[in-house]
Amino acid sequence: MANSDPVYLRVVEDIRRQIIDGTLPPGAPIPSRHQITRKYSVGETAARHALRVLVQEGLIIGRVGSGHRVREKPVLLPLQRDRTADPQVGFTMDMQACGRQPTSNWRSELVEAPQEIAQRLRLGGCGPVVKVSFVLRGDGRPMQLLTSYELLEFGQSQAPEEGTGERKSMLSRLAAAGTPVTEIGESVHVRVPQPTEIDLLELPAGVQVLHVERTIWAGDRAVETSDIVIPGDRFQLAYGIPVHA
């Protein structure tokens, strides 16, 4: 390492190496700041910075009064993206397949569409939409966030509502109205979670999220667009690819 590198990086690299090669297994205690200063001949500030970096990388966790420990390796649940067109139903099926009890709560309200949402819905400018916010849980633990924006004419209700369990989806409402869905498009990217998402999903430090942007089309009209936020330490995307002879 170059002499110009911050001294705390030497501590980070050594502890990181021990975690990766198994010298420090999951659950193993991490040296305290005092122990780090003596072992690596660094100051208190460098020791504190090193621990902070390892927490941010998601390699260690800290609890008040018990110091830091190597984070347990998470078990990733399969998230089937090709099983059903309804994300609420898909989540329920995924949880049940893993032996977990799916539950959810939601709240709907009439809002002015944010600029990005207005663009995805092809509104030609900002306008009112029905926003529905879901927290999806497995065995009581928050697992995913789903926020949908519906055109007013297709919205279930414009009045604020709250509920638990599944809410009648746009797909089922369109089917009942005899309006065929012609396309469902998704795009996925990885990003750093927002503070409210960290709180709602109870995310440990260093965990990023998968962000799925999903839009439902009926002919040439986008009738609903959604944002699905998925913790990167709990799920892995799983889907089939059809092969045509």
Coordinates of N, CA and C in Angstrom, one line a residue:
M1 N 0.8 -1.2 0.0 CA 0.0 0.0 0.0 C 0.9 1.2 0.0
A2 N 0.5 2.2 -0.8 CA 1.3 3.4 -0.9 C 1.3 4.2 0.5
N3 N 2.4 4.9 0.7 CA 2.5 5.5 2.0 C 1.5 6.7 2.2
S4 N 1.0 7.1 1.0 CA 0.0 8.2 1.1 C -1.4 7.8 1.4
D5 N -1.6 6.4 1.5 CA -3.0 5.9 1.8 C -3.2 6.2 3.3
P6 N -4.5 6.5 3.6 CA -4.8 6.7 5.0 C -4.5 5.4 5.8
V7 N -4.0 5.6 7.0 CA -3.5 4.5 7.8 C -4.6 3.5 8.2
Y8 N -5.9 4.0 8.3 CA -6.9 3.1 8.7 C -7.3 2.1 7.7
L9 N -6.9 2.3 6.4 CA -7.1 1.4 5.3 C -6.4 0.1 5.5
R10 N -5.2 0.2 6.2 CA -4.4 -1.0 6.5 C -5.2 -1.9 7.4
V11 N -5.9 -1.3 8.4 CA -6.7 -2.1 9.3 C -7.9 -2.7 8.6
V12 N -8.6 -1.9 7.8 CA -9.7 -2.4 7.0 C -9.4 -3.6 6.1
E13 N -8.3 -3.5 5.4 CA -7.9 -4.5 4.5 C -7.5 -5.8 5.2
D14 N -6.9 -5.7 6.4 CA -6.5 -6.9 7.1 C -7.7 -7.6 7.7
I15 N -8.7 -6.8 8.3 CA -9.8 -7.5 8.9 C -10.8 -8.0 7.8
R16 N -10.9 -7.2 6.7 CA -11.7 -7.7 5.6 C -11.2 -9.0 5.0
R17 N -9.8 -9.1 4.9 CA -9.2 -10.4 4.4 C -9.6 -11.5 5.3
Q18 N -9.5 -11.3 6.6 CA -9.8 -12.4 7.6 C -11.3 -12.8 7.5
I19 N -12.1 -11.9 7.2 CA -13.6 -12.2 7.1 C -13.8 -13.0 5.8
I20 N -13.2 -12.6 4.7 CA -13.4 -13.3 3.5 C -12.8 -14.7 3.5
D21 N -11.6 -14.9 4.0 CA -11.0 -16.2 4.0 C -11.5 -17.1 5.1
G22 N -12.3 -16.6 6.0 CA -12.9 -17.4 7.0 C -12.1 -17.5 8.3
T23 N -11.0 -16.7 8.4 CA -10.3 -16.7 9.7 C -11.2 -16.1 10.8
L24 N -12.0 -15.1 10.4 CA -13.0 -14.6 11.3 C -14.4 -15.0 10.7
P25 N -14.9 -16.1 11.3 CA -16.2 -16.6 10.8 C -17.4 -15.8 11.2
P26 N -18.6 -16.0 10.6 CA -19.8 -15.3 11.0 C -20.0 -15.4 12.5
G27 N -20.3 -14.2 13.1 CA -20.5 -14.2 14.5 C -19.3 -14.0 15.4
A28 N -18.1 -14.1 14.8 CA -16.9 -13.9 15.5 C -16.7 -12.4 16.0
P29 N -16.2 -12.2 17.2 CA -16.0 -10.8 17.6 C -14.9 -10.1 16.9
I30 N -15.1 -8.8 16.7 CA -14.1 -8.0 16.0 C -13.3 -7.3 17.1
P31 N -12.0 -7.1 17.0 CA -11.2 -6.4 18.0 C -11.9 -5.0 18.3
S32 N -11.8 -4.6 19.6 CA -12.3 -3.3 19.9 C -11.4 -2.2 19.4
R33 N -11.8 -0.9 19.5 CA -11.0 0.2 19.1 C -9.7 0.1 19.9
H34 N -9.7 -0.1 21.2 CA -8.5 -0.2 22.0 C -7.6 -1.3 21.5
Q35 N -8.1 -2.5 21.2 CA -7.3 -3.6 20.7 C -6.7 -3.3 19.4
I36 N -7.5 -2.6 18.5 CA -7.0 -2.3 17.2 C -5.8 -1.3 17.3
T37 N -5.9 -0.3 18.1 CA -4.8 0.6 18.3 C -3.5 -0.1 18.7
R38 N -3.6 -1.1 19.6 CA -2.4 -1.8 20.0 C -1.9 -2.8 19.0
K39 N -2.8 -3.5 18.3 CA -2.4 -4.5 17.4 C -1.8 -3.9 16.1
Y40 N -2.4 -2.8 15.6 CA -2.0 -2.3 14.3 C -1.1 -1.0 14.5
S41 N -0.9 -0.6 15.7 CA -0.1 0.6 16.0 C -0.7 1.8 15.3
V42 N -2.0 2.0 15.5 CA -2.7 3.2 14.9 C -3.3 3.9 16.0
G43 N -3.8 5.1 15.7 CA -4.5 6.0 16.7 C -5.9 5.6 16.8
E44 N -6.6 6.2 17.8 CA -8.0 6.0 18.1 C -8.9 6.4 16.9
T45 N -8.5 7.5 16.3 CA -9.3 8.0 15.1 C -9.3 7.0 14.0
A46 N -8.1 6.4 13.7 CA -7.9 5.4 12.6 C -8.7 4.2 12.9
A47 N -8.7 3.7 14.2 CA -9.4 2.5 14.6 C -10.9 2.8 14.4
R48 N -11.4 3.9 14.8 CA -12.8 4.2 14.7 C -13.2 4.3 13.2
H49 N -12.4 4.9 12.3 CA -12.7 5.0 10.9 C -12.7 3.6 10.3
A50 N -11.8 2.7 10.7 CA -11.8 1.4 10.1 C -13.0 0.6 10.5
L51 N -13.5 0.7 11.7 CA -14.7 0.0 12.1 C -15.9 0.5 11.3
R52 N -15.9 1.8 11.1 CA -17.1 2.5 10.4 C -17.1 2.0 9.0
V53 N -16.0 1.9 8.3 CA -15.9 1.4 6.9 C -16.4 0.0 6.8
L54 N -16.0 -0.9 7.8 CA -16.4 -2.3 7.7 C -17.9 -2.4 8.0
V55 N -18.5 -1.6 8.8 CA -19.9 -1.6 9.0 C -20.6 -1.2 7.7
Q56 N -20.1 -0.1 7.1 CA -20.7 0.4 5.9 C -20.6 -0.6 4.7
E57 N -19.6 -1.4 4.7 CA -19.5 -2.5 3.7 C -20.4 -3.7 4.0
G58 N -21.0 -3.7 5.1 CA -21.9 -4.8 5.5 C -21.2 -6.0 6.0
L59 N -19.9 -5.9 6.3 CA -19.1 -7.0 6.8 C -19.3 -7.3 8.3
I60 N -19.5 -6.2 9.0 CA -19.6 -6.4 10.5 C -20.8 -5.6 11.0
I61 N -21.3 -6.0 12.1 CA -22.4 -5.3 12.7 C -22.0 -4.9 14.2
G62 N -22.5 -3.8 14.7 CA -22.2 -3.4 16.0 C -23.5 -3.2 16.8
R63 N -23.4 -3.6 18.1 CA -24.5 -3.4 19.0 C -23.9 -2.7 20.3
V64 N -24.7 -1.8 20.8 CA -24.3 -1.1 22.0 C -24.1 -2.0 23.1
G65 N -22.9 -2.0 23.7 CA -22.6 -2.8 24.9 C -22.0 -4.1 24.5
S66 N -22.0 -4.5 23.3 CA -21.5 -5.9 22.9 C -20.4 -5.8 21.8
G67 N -20.0 -4.6 21.4 CA -19.0 -4.5 20.4 C -19.4 -4.9 19.0
H68 N -18.4 -5.2 18.2 CA -18.7 -5.5 16.8 C -18.5 -7.0 16.5
R69 N -19.3 -7.6 15.7 CA -19.1 -9.0 15.3 C -19.2 -9.1 13.8
V70 N -18.7 -10.2 13.2 CA -18.8 -10.5 11.8 C -20.3 -10.8 11.5
R71 N -20.7 -10.2 10.5 CA -22.2 -10.3 10.1 C -22.4 -11.7 9.6
E72 N -23.5 -12.3 10.0 CA -23.9 -13.6 9.5 C -24.2 -13.5 8.0
K73 N -23.8 -14.6 7.3 CA -24.1 -14.5 5.8 C -25.6 -14.7 5.6
P74 N -26.3 -13.8 4.9 CA -27.7 -13.9 4.7 C -28.1 -15.1 3.8
V75 N -29.2 -15.7 4.0 CA -29.8 -16.7 3.1 C -30.7 -16.0 2.1
L76 N -30.4 -16.0 0.9 CA -31.1 -15.3 -0.2 C -32.3 -16.2 -0.6
L77 N -33.5 -15.5 -0.6 CA -34.7 -16.2 -1.0 C -34.9 -16.0 -2.5
P78 N -35.4 -17.0 -3.2 CA -35.7 -16.8 -4.7 C -36.9 -15.9 -4.9
L79 N -36.7 -14.9 -5.8 CA -37.8 -14.0 -6.1 C -38.1 -14.3 -7.6
Q80 N -39.2 -15.0 -7.8 CA -39.6 -15.4 -9.1 C -40.3 -14.3 -9.8
R81 N -39.7 -13.8 -10.9 CA -40.3 -12.7 -11.7 C -41.1 -13.1 -12.8
D82 N -41.2 -14.4 -13.1 CA -41.9 -14.9 -14.3 C -43.1 -15.7 -13.9
R83 N -43.5 -15.8 -12.6 CA -44.5 -16.7 -12.2 C -45.9 -16.1 -12.3
T84 N -46.1 -14.8 -12.1 CA -47.3 -14.1 -12.2 C -47.1 -12.6 -12.5
A85 N -48.1 -12.0 -13.1 CA -48.0 -10.6 -13.5 C -48.3 -9.7 -12.4
D86 N -48.9 -10.2 -11.3 CA -49.3 -9.4 -10.2 C -48.2 -9.4 -9.1
P87 N -47.6 -8.3 -8.7 CA -46.5 -8.4 -7.8 C -46.9 -8.8 -6.4
Q88 N -48.2 -8.4 -6.0 CA -48.7 -8.8 -4.7 C -48.9 -10.3 -4.6
V89 N -49.5 -10.9 -5.7 CA -49.6 -12.4 -5.7 C -48.3 -13.1 -5.8
G90 N -47.4 -12.5 -6.6 CA -46.0 -13.1 -6.7 C -45.3 -13.1 -5.3
F91 N -45.4 -12.0 -4.6 CA -44.8 -12.0 -3.3 C -45.4 -13.1 -2.4
T92 N -46.7 -13.2 -2.4 CA -47.4 -14.2 -1.5 C -46.9 -15.6 -1.9
M93 N -46.8 -15.9 -3.2 CA -46.4 -17.2 -3.6 C -44.9 -17.5 -3.2
D94 N -44.1 -16.4 -3.4 CA -42.7 -16.6 -3.0 C -42.5 -16.9 -1.5
M95 N -43.3 -16.2 -0.7 CA -43.2 -16.4 0.8 C -43.7 -17.8 1.2
Q96 N -44.8 -18.2 0.6 CA -45.4 -19.5 0.9 C -44.4 -20.6 0.4
A97 N -43.8 -20.4 -0.7 CA -42.8 -21.4 -1.2 C -41.6 -21.6 -0.2
C98 N -41.3 -20.5 0.5 CA -40.2 -20.6 1.5 C -40.7 -20.9 2.9
G99 N -42.0 -21.2 3.0 CA -42.5 -21.6 4.3 C -42.7 -20.4 5.3
R100 N -42.9 -19.2 4.7 CA -43.1 -18.0 5.5 C -44.5 -17.5 5.3
Q101 N -45.1 -16.8 6.3 CA -46.4 -16.3 6.3 C -46.4 -14.9 5.7
P102 N -47.0 -14.7 4.5 CA -47.0 -13.4 3.9 C -48.2 -12.5 4.5
T103 N -47.8 -11.3 4.8 CA -48.8 -10.3 5.3 C -48.4 -8.9 4.6
S104 N -49.3 -8.0 4.7 CA -49.0 -6.7 4.1 C -50.0 -5.7 4.7
N105 N -49.6 -4.4 4.6 CA -50.5 -3.3 4.8 C -50.3 -2.2 3.8
W106 N -51.3 -1.5 3.5 CA -51.2 -0.5 2.4 C -52.0 0.8 2.8
R107 N -51.7 1.8 2.1 CA -52.4 3.1 2.2 C -52.4 3.8 0.9
S108 N -53.6 4.3 0.5 CA -53.8 5.0 -0.8 C -54.2 6.4 -0.5
E109 N -53.8 7.3 -1.5 CA -54.1 8.7 -1.3 C -54.0 9.4 -2.7
L110 N -54.7 10.5 -2.8 CA -54.6 11.3 -4.1 C -53.5 12.3 -4.0
V111 N -52.5 12.2 -4.9 CA -51.3 13.1 -4.9 C -51.1 13.7 -6.3
E112 N -50.3 14.7 -6.3 CA -49.8 15.2 -7.5 C -48.6 14.4 -8.0
A113 N -48.7 13.9 -9.2 CA -47.7 13.0 -9.7 C -46.3 13.7 -9.7
P114 N -45.3 13.1 -9.1 CA -43.9 13.6 -9.3 C -43.5 13.6 -10.8
Q115 N -42.6 14.4 -11.1 CA -42.2 14.6 -12.5 C -41.8 13.3 -13.2
E116 N -41.0 12.4 -12.5 CA -40.6 11.2 -13.1 C -41.8 10.3 -13.3
I117 N -42.7 10.2 -12.4 CA -43.9 9.4 -12.5 C -44.8 9.9 -13.6
A118 N -45.0 11.2 -13.7 CA -45.7 11.8 -14.8 C -45.2 11.4 -16.2
Q119 N -43.8 11.4 -16.3 CA -43.2 11.0 -17.5 C -43.5 9.5 -17.8
R120 N -43.4 8.6 -16.8 CA -43.6 7.2 -17.0 C -45.1 6.9 -17.4
L121 N -46.0 7.7 -16.9 CA -47.4 7.6 -17.2 C -47.8 8.3 -18.5
R122 N -46.9 9.1 -19.1 CA -47.1 9.9 -20.3 C -48.2 10.8 -20.1
L123 N -48.2 11.5 -18.9 CA -49.3 12.5 -18.6 C -49.1 13.8 -19.4
G124 N -47.9 14.1 -19.9 CA -47.7 15.3 -20.6 C -47.6 16.5 -19.7
G125 N -47.3 16.2 -18.5 CA -47.3 17.3 -17.4 C -47.7 16.7 -16.1
C126 N -47.5 17.4 -15.0 CA -47.9 16.8 -13.7 C -49.4 16.9 -13.6
G127 N -49.9 15.9 -12.9 CA -51.4 15.9 -12.7 C -51.7 14.9 -11.5
P128 N -52.9 14.9 -11.0 CA -53.3 14.0 -9.9 C -53.3 12.5 -10.3
V129 N -52.8 11.7 -9.4 CA -52.8 10.3 -9.5 C -53.1 9.6 -8.2
V130 N -53.5 8.4 -8.2 CA -53.8 7.7 -7.0 C -52.5 6.9 -6.6
K131 N -51.9 7.3 -5.4 CA -50.7 6.6 -5.0 C -51.0 5.6 -3.9
V132 N -50.5 4.4 -4.1 CA -50.8 3.3 -3.1 C -49.4 2.8 -2.6
S133 N -49.2 2.9 -1.3 CA -47.9 2.4 -0.7 C -48.1 1.2 0.1
F134 N -47.4 0.1 -0.2 CA -47.5 -1.2 0.4 C -46.2 -1.5 1.2
V135 N -46.3 -2.1 2.4 CA -45.2 -2.8 3.0 C -45.5 -4.3 3.1
L136 N -44.7 -5.1 2.4 CA -44.9 -6.5 2.3 C -44.0 -7.2 3.3
R137 N -44.6 -8.1 4.1 CA -43.9 -8.8 5.1 C -43.9 -10.3 5.0
G138 N -42.9 -10.9 5.5 CA -42.8 -12.4 5.6 C -42.5 -12.8 7.1
D139 N -43.4 -13.5 7.7 CA -43.3 -13.8 9.1 C -43.2 -12.6 10.0
G140 N -43.9 -11.5 9.6 CA -43.8 -10.3 10.3 C -42.7 -9.4 10.0
R141 N -41.7 -9.8 9.3 CA -40.5 -9.0 8.9 C -40.7 -8.3 7.6
P142 N -40.5 -7.0 7.6 CA -40.6 -6.2 6.3 C -39.7 -6.7 5.3
M143 N -40.2 -7.1 4.1 CA -39.4 -7.7 3.1 C -39.3 -6.9 1.8
Q144 N -40.3 -6.2 1.5 CA -40.3 -5.4 0.2 C -41.2 -4.2 0.4
L145 N -41.0 -3.2 -0.4 CA -41.8 -2.0 -0.5 C -42.4 -1.9 -1.9
L146 N -43.6 -1.6 -2.0 CA -44.3 -1.5 -3.3 C -45.1 -0.2 -3.3
T147 N -44.7 0.7 -4.2 CA -45.5 2.0 -4.4 C -46.0 2.1 -5.8
S148 N -47.3 2.1 -6.0 CA -47.9 2.2 -7.3 C -48.6 3.6 -7.5
Y149 N -48.6 4.0 -8.8 CA -49.3 5.2 -9.1 C -50.3 4.9 -10.3
E150 N -51.6 5.2 -10.0 CA -52.6 4.8 -10.9 C -53.3 6.0 -11.6
L151 N -53.6 5.9 -12.8 CA -54.5 7.0 -13.4 C -55.8 7.0 -12.7
L152 N -56.3 8.3 -12.6 CA -57.6 8.4 -11.8 C -58.7 7.6 -12.4
E153 N -58.9 7.5 -13.7 CA -60.0 6.8 -14.2 C -60.0 5.3 -14.0
F154 N -58.7 4.8 -13.7 CA -58.6 3.4 -13.4 C -58.4 3.1 -11.9
G155 N -58.2 4.2 -11.1 CA -58.0 4.0 -9.7 C -59.2 3.4 -9.0
Q156 N -58.9 2.6 -7.9 CA -59.9 2.0 -7.2 C -60.7 3.0 -6.4
S157 N -60.1 4.0 -5.8 CA -60.7 5.1 -5.1 C -59.8 6.2 -5.0
Q158 N -60.4 7.5 -5.0 CA -59.6 8.7 -4.9 C -59.5 9.1 -3.4
A159 N -60.4 8.6 -2.6 CA -60.3 8.9 -1.1 C -59.2 8.2 -0.4
P160 N -58.6 8.8 0.6 CA -57.6 8.1 1.4 C -58.1 6.8 2.0
E161 N -57.4 5.7 1.8 CA -57.9 4.4 2.4 C -56.7 3.7 3.0
E162 N -56.9 2.8 3.9 CA -55.9 2.0 4.4 C -56.4 0.6 4.6
G163 N -55.5 -0.4 4.5 CA -56.0 -1.8 4.6 C -54.8 -2.7 4.9
T164 N -55.2 -4.0 5.2 CA -54.2 -5.0 5.3 C -54.5 -6.1 4.3
G165 N -53.5 -6.9 4.0 CA -53.7 -8.0 3.1 C -53.7 -7.5 1.6
E166 N -54.0 -8.3 0.7 CA -54.0 -7.9 -0.7 C -55.0 -6.9 -1.1
R167 N -54.7 -6.0 -1.9 CA -55.6 -5.0 -2.4 C -55.9 -5.4 -3.9
K168 N -57.1 -5.1 -4.3 CA -57.5 -5.5 -5.7 C -56.6 -4.8 -6.7
S169 N -55.9 -5.6 -7.5 CA -54.8 -5.0 -8.3 C -55.4 -4.4 -9.6
M170 N -54.5 -3.6 -10.2 CA -54.9 -2.9 -11.5 C -55.2 -4.0 -12.5
L171 N -54.5 -5.1 -12.5 CA -54.7 -6.1 -13.5 C -56.1 -6.7 -13.4
S172 N -56.5 -7.0 -12.2 CA -57.9 -7.6 -12.0 C -59.0 -6.5 -12.3
R173 N -58.7 -5.3 -12.0 CA -59.7 -4.2 -12.3 C -59.9 -4.0 -13.8
L174 N -58.7 -4.0 -14.5 CA -58.8 -3.8 -15.9 C -59.5 -5.0 -16.6
A175 N -59.3 -6.2 -16.1 CA -59.9 -7.4 -16.6 C -61.4 -7.3 -16.4
A176 N -61.8 -6.9 -15.2 CA -63.3 -6.8 -14.9 C -63.9 -5.7 -15.8
A177 N -63.2 -4.7 -16.1 CA -63.7 -3.6 -17.0 C -63.7 -4.0 -18.5
G178 N -63.1 -5.1 -18.8 CA -63.0 -5.5 -20.2 C -61.9 -4.7 -21.0
T179 N -60.9 -4.2 -20.2 CA -59.8 -3.5 -20.8 C -58.6 -4.4 -20.8
P180 N -58.2 -4.8 -22.0 CA -57.0 -5.8 -22.0 C -55.7 -5.1 -21.7
V181 N -54.9 -5.8 -21.0 CA -53.5 -5.3 -20.8 C -52.6 -5.9 -21.9
T182 N -51.9 -5.0 -22.6 CA -51.2 -5.4 -23.7 C -49.7 -5.5 -23.5
E183 N -49.2 -4.9 -22.4 CA -47.7 -5.0 -22.1 C -47.5 -4.7 -20.7
I184 N -46.5 -5.4 -20.1 CA -46.0 -5.0 -18.8 C -44.5 -4.9 -18.9
G185 N -43.9 -3.8 -18.6 CA -42.5 -3.6 -18.8 C -41.8 -3.3 -17.4
E186 N -40.6 -3.9 -17.2 CA -39.9 -3.7 -16.0 C -38.4 -3.4 -16.3
S187 N -37.8 -2.5 -15.5 CA -36.4 -2.2 -15.6 C -35.9 -2.3 -14.1
V188 N -34.7 -2.8 -14.0 CA -34.1 -3.1 -12.6 C -32.8 -2.4 -12.5
H189 N -32.5 -1.7 -11.4 CA -31.2 -1.2 -11.1 C -30.9 -1.3 -9.6
V190 N -29.7 -1.2 -9.2 CA -29.2 -1.3 -7.8 C -28.8 0.1 -7.4
R191 N -29.2 0.4 -6.1 CA -28.9 1.7 -5.6 C -28.8 1.6 -4.1
V192 N -28.3 2.7 -3.5 CA -28.3 2.9 -2.1 C -29.7 3.2 -1.6
P193 N -30.1 2.6 -0.5 CA -31.5 2.9 0.0 C -31.6 4.3 0.6
Q194 N -32.8 4.8 0.5 CA -33.1 6.1 1.1 C -33.3 5.9 2.6
P195 N -33.2 7.0 3.4 CA -33.3 6.8 4.9 C -34.7 6.2 5.3
T196 N -35.8 6.6 4.7 CA -37.1 6.1 5.0 C -37.2 4.6 4.7
E197 N -36.5 4.2 3.6 CA -36.5 2.7 3.2 C -35.7 1.9 4.2
I198 N -34.6 2.5 4.7 CA -33.8 1.8 5.7 C -34.6 1.5 6.9
D199 N -35.4 2.5 7.3 CA -36.3 2.4 8.5 C -37.4 1.4 8.3
L200 N -38.1 1.5 7.1 CA -39.2 0.6 6.9 C -38.8 -0.8 6.7
L201 N -37.7 -1.1 6.0 CA -37.2 -2.4 5.7 C -36.2 -2.9 6.8
E202 N -35.9 -2.1 7.8 CA -35.0 -2.5 8.9 C -33.7 -3.0 8.3
L203 N -33.1 -2.2 7.4 CA -31.9 -2.6 6.7 C -30.6 -2.4 7.6
P204 N -29.7 -3.3 7.6 CA -28.4 -3.1 8.3 C -27.6 -2.2 7.4
A205 N -26.5 -1.6 7.9 CA -25.7 -0.7 7.2 C -25.0 -1.5 6.1
G206 N -24.7 -0.8 5.0 CA -24.0 -1.5 3.9 C -24.8 -2.3 2.9
V207 N -26.1 -2.4 3.1 CA -27.0 -3.2 2.2 C -27.6 -2.3 1.2
Q208 N -27.5 -2.6 -0.1 CA -28.1 -1.9 -1.2 C -29.4 -2.6 -1.5
V209 N -30.2 -1.9 -2.4 CA -31.5 -2.5 -2.7 C -31.6 -2.6 -4.2
L210 N -32.5 -3.6 -4.6 CA -32.9 -3.7 -6.0 C -34.1 -2.8 -6.2
H211 N -34.1 -2.0 -7.2 CA -35.2 -1.1 -7.5 C -35.8 -1.5 -8.9
V212 N -37.1 -2.0 -8.8 CA -37.8 -2.4 -10.0 C -38.8 -1.4 -10.4
E213 N -38.6 -0.8 -11.6 CA -39.6 0.1 -12.1 C -40.5 -0.7 -13.1
R214 N -41.8 -0.7 -12.8 CA -42.8 -1.5 -13.5 C -43.9 -0.7 -14.0
T215 N -44.3 -0.9 -15.3 CA -45.3 -0.1 -15.9 C -46.3 -1.0 -16.7
I216 N -47.6 -0.8 -16.5 CA -48.6 -1.6 -17.1 C -49.2 -0.8 -18.3
W217 N -49.3 -1.4 -19.4 CA -49.9 -0.7 -20.6 C -51.1 -1.3 -21.1
A218 N -52.1 -0.5 -21.4 CA -53.3 -1.0 -22.1 C -53.4 -0.3 -23.4
G219 N -53.0 -1.0 -24.5 CA -52.8 -0.3 -25.8 C -51.7 0.7 -25.7
D220 N -52.0 1.9 -26.1 CA -50.9 2.9 -26.1 C -50.9 3.8 -24.9
R221 N -51.6 3.3 -23.8 CA -51.7 4.1 -22.6 C -51.1 3.4 -21.5
A222 N -50.2 4.1 -20.7 CA -49.7 3.6 -19.5 C -50.7 3.9 -18.4
V223 N -51.2 2.8 -17.7 CA -52.3 3.0 -16.8 C -51.9 2.9 -15.3
E224 N -50.7 2.3 -15.1 CA -50.1 2.2 -13.8 C -48.6 2.1 -13.9
T225 N -47.9 2.7 -13.0 CA -46.5 2.5 -12.9 C -46.1 2.3 -11.4
S226 N -45.2 1.5 -11.1 CA -44.9 1.1 -9.7 C -43.4 1.1 -9.5
D227 N -43.0 1.3 -8.2 CA -41.6 1.1 -7.8 C -41.6 0.0 -6.7
I228 N -40.8 -1.0 -7.0 CA -40.7 -2.1 -6.0 C -39.3 -2.1 -5.5
V229 N -39.1 -2.0 -4.1 CA -37.8 -1.9 -3.5 C -37.6 -3.2 -2.8
I230 N -36.5 -3.9 -3.1 CA -36.2 -5.2 -2.6 C -34.8 -5.2 -2.0
P231 N -34.7 -5.6 -0.7 CA -33.4 -5.6 0.0 C -32.4 -6.6 -0.7
G232 N -31.2 -6.2 -1.0 CA -30.2 -7.0 -1.7 C -29.7 -8.1 -0.9
D233 N -29.9 -8.1 0.4 CA -29.4 -9.2 1.3 C -30.4 -10.2 1.6
R234 N -31.6 -10.2 1.0 CA -32.7 -11.1 1.3 C -33.2 -11.9 0.1
F235 N -33.0 -11.3 -1.1 CA -33.5 -12.0 -2.3 C -32.5 -12.1 -3.4
Q236 N -32.7 -13.1 -4.3 CA -32.0 -13.1 -5.6 C -33.1 -13.3 -6.6
L237 N -32.9 -12.6 -7.8 CA -33.9 -12.7 -8.8 C -33.8 -14.1 -9.5
A238 N -35.0 -14.7 -9.7 CA -35.0 -16.0 -10.4 C -36.1 -16.0 -11.4
Y239 N -35.8 -16.4 -12.6 CA -36.8 -16.4 -13.7 C -36.3 -17.4 -14.8
G240 N -37.3 -17.8 -15.6 CA -37.0 -18.7 -16.7 C -36.9 -17.9 -18.0
I241 N -36.2 -18.5 -18.9 CA -36.0 -17.9 -20.2 C -36.5 -18.8 -21.3
P242 N -37.7 -18.5 -21.9 CA -38.2 -19.5 -22.9 C -37.3 -19.7 -24.1
V243 N -37.2 -20.9 -24.5 CA -36.4 -21.2 -25.7 C -37.3 -21.6 -26.8
H244 N -37.2 -20.9 -27.9 CA -38.1 -21.2 -29.1 C -37.2 -22.0 -30.1
A245 N -37.7 -23.1 -30.6 CA -37.0 -23.9 -31.6 C -37.0 -23.2 -32.9

